[in-house]
Short mmCIF file of C-alpha atoms in Angstrom, two decimals:
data_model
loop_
_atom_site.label_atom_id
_atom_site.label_comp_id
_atom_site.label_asym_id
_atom_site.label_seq_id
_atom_site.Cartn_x
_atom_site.Cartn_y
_atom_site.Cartn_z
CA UNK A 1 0.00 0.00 0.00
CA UNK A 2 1.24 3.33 -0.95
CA UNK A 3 1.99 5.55 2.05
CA UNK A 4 -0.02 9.08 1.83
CA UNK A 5 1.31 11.61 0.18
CA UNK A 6 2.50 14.82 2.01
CA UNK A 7 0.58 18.36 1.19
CA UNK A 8 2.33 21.13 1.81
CA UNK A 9 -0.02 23.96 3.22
CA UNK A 10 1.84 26.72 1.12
CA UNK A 11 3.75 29.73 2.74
CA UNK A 12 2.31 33.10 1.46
CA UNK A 13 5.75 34.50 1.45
CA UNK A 14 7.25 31.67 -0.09
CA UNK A 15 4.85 32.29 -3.04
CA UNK A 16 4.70 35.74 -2.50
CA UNK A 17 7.95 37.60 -1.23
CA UNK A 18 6.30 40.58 -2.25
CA UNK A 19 3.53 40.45 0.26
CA UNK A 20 5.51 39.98 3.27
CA UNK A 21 7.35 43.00 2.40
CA UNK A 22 4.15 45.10 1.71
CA UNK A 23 2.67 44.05 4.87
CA UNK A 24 5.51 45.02 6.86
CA UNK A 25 5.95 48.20 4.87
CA UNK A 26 2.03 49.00 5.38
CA UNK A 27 2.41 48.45 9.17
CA UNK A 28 5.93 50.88 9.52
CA UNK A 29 3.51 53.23 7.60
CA UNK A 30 1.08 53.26 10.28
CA UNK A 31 3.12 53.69 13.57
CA UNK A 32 4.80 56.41 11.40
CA UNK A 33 1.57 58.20 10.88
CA UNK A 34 0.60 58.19 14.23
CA UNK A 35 0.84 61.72 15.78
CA UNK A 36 1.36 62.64 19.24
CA UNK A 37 -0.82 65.97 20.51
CA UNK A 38 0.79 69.64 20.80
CA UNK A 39 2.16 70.42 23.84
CA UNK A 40 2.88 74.37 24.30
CA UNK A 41 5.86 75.88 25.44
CA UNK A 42 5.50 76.00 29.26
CA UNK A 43 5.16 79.35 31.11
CA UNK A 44 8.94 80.75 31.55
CA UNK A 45 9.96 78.15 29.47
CA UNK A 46 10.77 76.39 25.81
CA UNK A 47 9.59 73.02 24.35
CA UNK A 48 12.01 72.11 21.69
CA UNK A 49 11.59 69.12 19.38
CA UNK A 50 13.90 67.05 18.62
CA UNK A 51 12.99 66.18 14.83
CA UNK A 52 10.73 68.99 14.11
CA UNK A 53 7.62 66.67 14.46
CA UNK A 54 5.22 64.73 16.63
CA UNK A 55 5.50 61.52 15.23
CA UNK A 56 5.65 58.20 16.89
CA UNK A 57 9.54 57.86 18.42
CA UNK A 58 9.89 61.82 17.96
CA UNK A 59 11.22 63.80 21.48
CA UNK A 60 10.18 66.52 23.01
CA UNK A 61 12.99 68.74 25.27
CA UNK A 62 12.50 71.52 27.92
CA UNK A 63 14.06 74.32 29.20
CA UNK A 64 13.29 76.90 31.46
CA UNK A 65 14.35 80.86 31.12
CA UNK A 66 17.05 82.00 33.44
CA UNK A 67 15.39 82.18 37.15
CA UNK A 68 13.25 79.27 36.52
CA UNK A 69 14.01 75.38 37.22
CA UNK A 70 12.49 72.53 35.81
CA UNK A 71 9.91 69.82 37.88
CA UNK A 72 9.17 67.35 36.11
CA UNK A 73 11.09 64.87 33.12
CA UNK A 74 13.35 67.38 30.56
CA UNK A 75 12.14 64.68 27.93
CA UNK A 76 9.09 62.98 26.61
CA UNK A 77 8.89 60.51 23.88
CA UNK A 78 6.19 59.94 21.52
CA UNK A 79 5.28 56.39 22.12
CA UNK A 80 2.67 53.79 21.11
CA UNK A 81 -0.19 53.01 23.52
CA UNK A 82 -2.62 50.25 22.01
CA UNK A 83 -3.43 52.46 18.49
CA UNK A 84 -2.69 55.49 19.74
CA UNK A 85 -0.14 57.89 20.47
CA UNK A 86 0.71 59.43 23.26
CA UNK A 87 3.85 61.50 25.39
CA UNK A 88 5.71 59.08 27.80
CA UNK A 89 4.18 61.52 30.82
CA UNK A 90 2.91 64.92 31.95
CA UNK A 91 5.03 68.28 30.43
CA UNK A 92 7.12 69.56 33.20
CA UNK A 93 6.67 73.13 34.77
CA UNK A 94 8.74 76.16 35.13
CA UNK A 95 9.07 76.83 39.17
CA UNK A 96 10.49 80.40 40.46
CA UNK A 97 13.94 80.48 41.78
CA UNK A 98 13.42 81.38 45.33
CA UNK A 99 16.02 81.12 48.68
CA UNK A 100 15.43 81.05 51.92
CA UNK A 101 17.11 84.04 53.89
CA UNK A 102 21.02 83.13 54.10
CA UNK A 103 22.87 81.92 57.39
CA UNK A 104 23.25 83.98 59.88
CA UNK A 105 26.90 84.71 61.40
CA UNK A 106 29.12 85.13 64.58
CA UNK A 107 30.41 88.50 65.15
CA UNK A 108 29.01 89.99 62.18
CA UNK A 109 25.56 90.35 60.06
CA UNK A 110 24.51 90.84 56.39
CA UNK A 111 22.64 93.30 54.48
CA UNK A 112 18.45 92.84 53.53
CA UNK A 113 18.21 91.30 56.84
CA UNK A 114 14.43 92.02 56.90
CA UNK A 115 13.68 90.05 53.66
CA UNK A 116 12.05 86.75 53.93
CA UNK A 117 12.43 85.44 50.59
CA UNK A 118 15.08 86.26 48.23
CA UNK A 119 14.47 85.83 44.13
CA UNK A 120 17.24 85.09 41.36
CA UNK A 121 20.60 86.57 41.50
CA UNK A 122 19.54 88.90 44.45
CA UNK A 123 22.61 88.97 46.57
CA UNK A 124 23.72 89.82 50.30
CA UNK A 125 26.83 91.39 51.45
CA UNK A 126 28.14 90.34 54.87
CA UNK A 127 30.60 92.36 57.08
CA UNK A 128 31.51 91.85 61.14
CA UNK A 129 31.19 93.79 64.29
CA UNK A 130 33.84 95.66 66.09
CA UNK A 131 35.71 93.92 68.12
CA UNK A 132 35.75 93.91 71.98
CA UNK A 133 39.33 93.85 71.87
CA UNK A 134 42.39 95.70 70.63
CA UNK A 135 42.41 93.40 67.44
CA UNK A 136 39.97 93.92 64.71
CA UNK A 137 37.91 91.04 63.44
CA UNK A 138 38.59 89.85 59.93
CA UNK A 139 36.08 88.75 57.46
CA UNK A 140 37.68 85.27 55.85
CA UNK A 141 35.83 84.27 52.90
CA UNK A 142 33.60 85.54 50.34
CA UNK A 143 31.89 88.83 51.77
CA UNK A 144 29.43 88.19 49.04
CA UNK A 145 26.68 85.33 48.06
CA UNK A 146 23.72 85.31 45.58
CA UNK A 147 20.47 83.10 45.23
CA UNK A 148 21.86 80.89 42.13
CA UNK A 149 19.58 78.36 41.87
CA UNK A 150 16.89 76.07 43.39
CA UNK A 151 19.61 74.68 45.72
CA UNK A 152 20.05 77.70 47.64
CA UNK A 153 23.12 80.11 47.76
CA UNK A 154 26.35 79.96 45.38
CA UNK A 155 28.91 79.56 48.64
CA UNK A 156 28.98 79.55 52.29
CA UNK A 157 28.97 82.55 54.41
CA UNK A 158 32.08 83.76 55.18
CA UNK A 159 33.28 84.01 58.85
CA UNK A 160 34.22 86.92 61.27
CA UNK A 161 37.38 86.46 63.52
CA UNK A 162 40.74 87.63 64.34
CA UNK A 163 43.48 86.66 62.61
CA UNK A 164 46.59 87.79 63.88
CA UNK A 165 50.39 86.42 62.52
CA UNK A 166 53.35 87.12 64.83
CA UNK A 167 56.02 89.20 63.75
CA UNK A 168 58.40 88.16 60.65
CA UNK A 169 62.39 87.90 61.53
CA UNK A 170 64.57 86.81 59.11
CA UNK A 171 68.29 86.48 59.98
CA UNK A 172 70.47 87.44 57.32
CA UNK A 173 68.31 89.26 55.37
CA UNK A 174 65.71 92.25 55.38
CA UNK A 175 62.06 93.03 54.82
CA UNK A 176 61.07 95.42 52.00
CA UNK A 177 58.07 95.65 51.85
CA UNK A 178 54.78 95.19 54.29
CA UNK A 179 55.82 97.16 56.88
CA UNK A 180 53.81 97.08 60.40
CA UNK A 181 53.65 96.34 63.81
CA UNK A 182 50.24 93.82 63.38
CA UNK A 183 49.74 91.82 61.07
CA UNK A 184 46.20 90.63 59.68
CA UNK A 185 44.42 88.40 57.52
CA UNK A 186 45.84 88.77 53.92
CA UNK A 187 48.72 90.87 55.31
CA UNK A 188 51.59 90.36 52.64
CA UNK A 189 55.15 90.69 53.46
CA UNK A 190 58.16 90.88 51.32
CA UNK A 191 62.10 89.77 52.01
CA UNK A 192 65.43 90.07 50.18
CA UNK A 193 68.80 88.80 51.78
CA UNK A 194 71.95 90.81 52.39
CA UNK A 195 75.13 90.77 49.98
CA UNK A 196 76.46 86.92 50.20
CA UNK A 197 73.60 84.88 50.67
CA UNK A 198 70.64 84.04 48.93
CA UNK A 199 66.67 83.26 49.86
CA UNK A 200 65.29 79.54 50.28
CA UNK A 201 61.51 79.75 50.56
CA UNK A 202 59.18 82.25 48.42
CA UNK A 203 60.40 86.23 49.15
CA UNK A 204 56.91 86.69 49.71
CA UNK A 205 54.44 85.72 52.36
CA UNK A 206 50.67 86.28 53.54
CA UNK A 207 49.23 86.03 56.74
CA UNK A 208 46.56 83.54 56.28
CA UNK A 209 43.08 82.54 58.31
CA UNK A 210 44.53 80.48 60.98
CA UNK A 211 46.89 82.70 62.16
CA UNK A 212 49.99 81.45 60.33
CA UNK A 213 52.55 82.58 57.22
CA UNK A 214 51.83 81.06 53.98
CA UNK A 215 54.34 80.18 52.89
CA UNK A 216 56.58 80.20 56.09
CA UNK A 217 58.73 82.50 56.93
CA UNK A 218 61.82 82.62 54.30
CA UNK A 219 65.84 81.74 55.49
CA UNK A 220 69.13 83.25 53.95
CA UNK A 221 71.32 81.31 53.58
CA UNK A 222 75.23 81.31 52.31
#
């Protein structure tokens, strides 16, 4: 008996290469054609696209103007949900830049004290107190901050204290320039060495904010 003979159930694309292709083709064609919706420019803000259209895979980028921060994603994508299409999430916003009053310091104060709430670039100006003492107090640090961004303030307050460096000697040699009888914060002194010898260290030092020369105190040496 003759076994049964085999039927092939036959392949469309086998017999018709063409109509896989078209199929495929037909369904690119659709996710391409599928639009996302407009989204505006936000208030203080830009939305930039990426391609220059809403299309399915396009992006969508924000900014905010100068003062402003972003909350929210700084990117959407056009993506496929079921049929449609839709933005991966909700279009950020453009908050204020607002700080909190800056920190208060020892021994000295800042200017807008009274304000509450300080916008963009505003800045405060600190300075200290007289001293109780013979010795002045020295402001180390930047007298000056500004709100930058939605962090807060672009540096720490600086400090009020005295800074005091003892009196330079060098053997051998002479100061020329710097002359007192106290030295302060940022106090700069200069050296040069008699006939015969010569300097080892820098000819020039500062009186820095704990009290000590920076660099130390020169020698001359034969």
């Amino acid at each position: 008996m003759a076994p049964p003979s085999r039927r092939e159930c036959p392949f469309p694309s086998r017999r018709f290469p063409g109509l896989l292709l078209a199929a495929l083709a037909l369904l690119l064609s659709s996710r391409s054609e599928k639009v996302c919706h407009y989204i505006p420019n936000p208030a203080h803000g830009q939305a930039i696209l990426a391609n220059g259209t809403y299309s399915f895979g396009d992006l969508l980028h924000f900014i905010c103007n100068d003062g402003y921060y972003l909350i929210g994603k700084a990117i959407l994508y056009c993506e496929l949900k079921g049929s449609d299409a839709v933005w991966s999430g909700r279009p950020p916003i453009c908050q204020k830049i607002l700080c909190k009053p800056p920190p208060t310091i020892k021994n000295g104060k800042h200017t807008f004290s009274e304000v509450d709430v300080f916008e963009y670039l505003d800045a405060v100006t600190y300075s200290c107190d007289p001293a109780p003492g013979p010795d002045p107090f020295s402001l180390v640090g930047e007298s000056t901050i500004y709100c930058r961004d939605s962090l807060g303030w672009s540096g720490d307050p600086p400090e009020c204290k005295v800074v005091k460096c003892r009196f330079p000697v060098i053997e051998n040699g002479r100061q020329t320039a710097g002359f007192g009888i106290k030295f302060y914060y940022n106090a700069a002194v200069m050296f040069e060495c008699y006939e015969g010898f010569h300097i080892i260290g820098s000819d020039t030092i500062v009186c820095n904010s704990n009290s000590t020369w920076d660099p130390p105190v020169p020698k001359c040496v034969k």
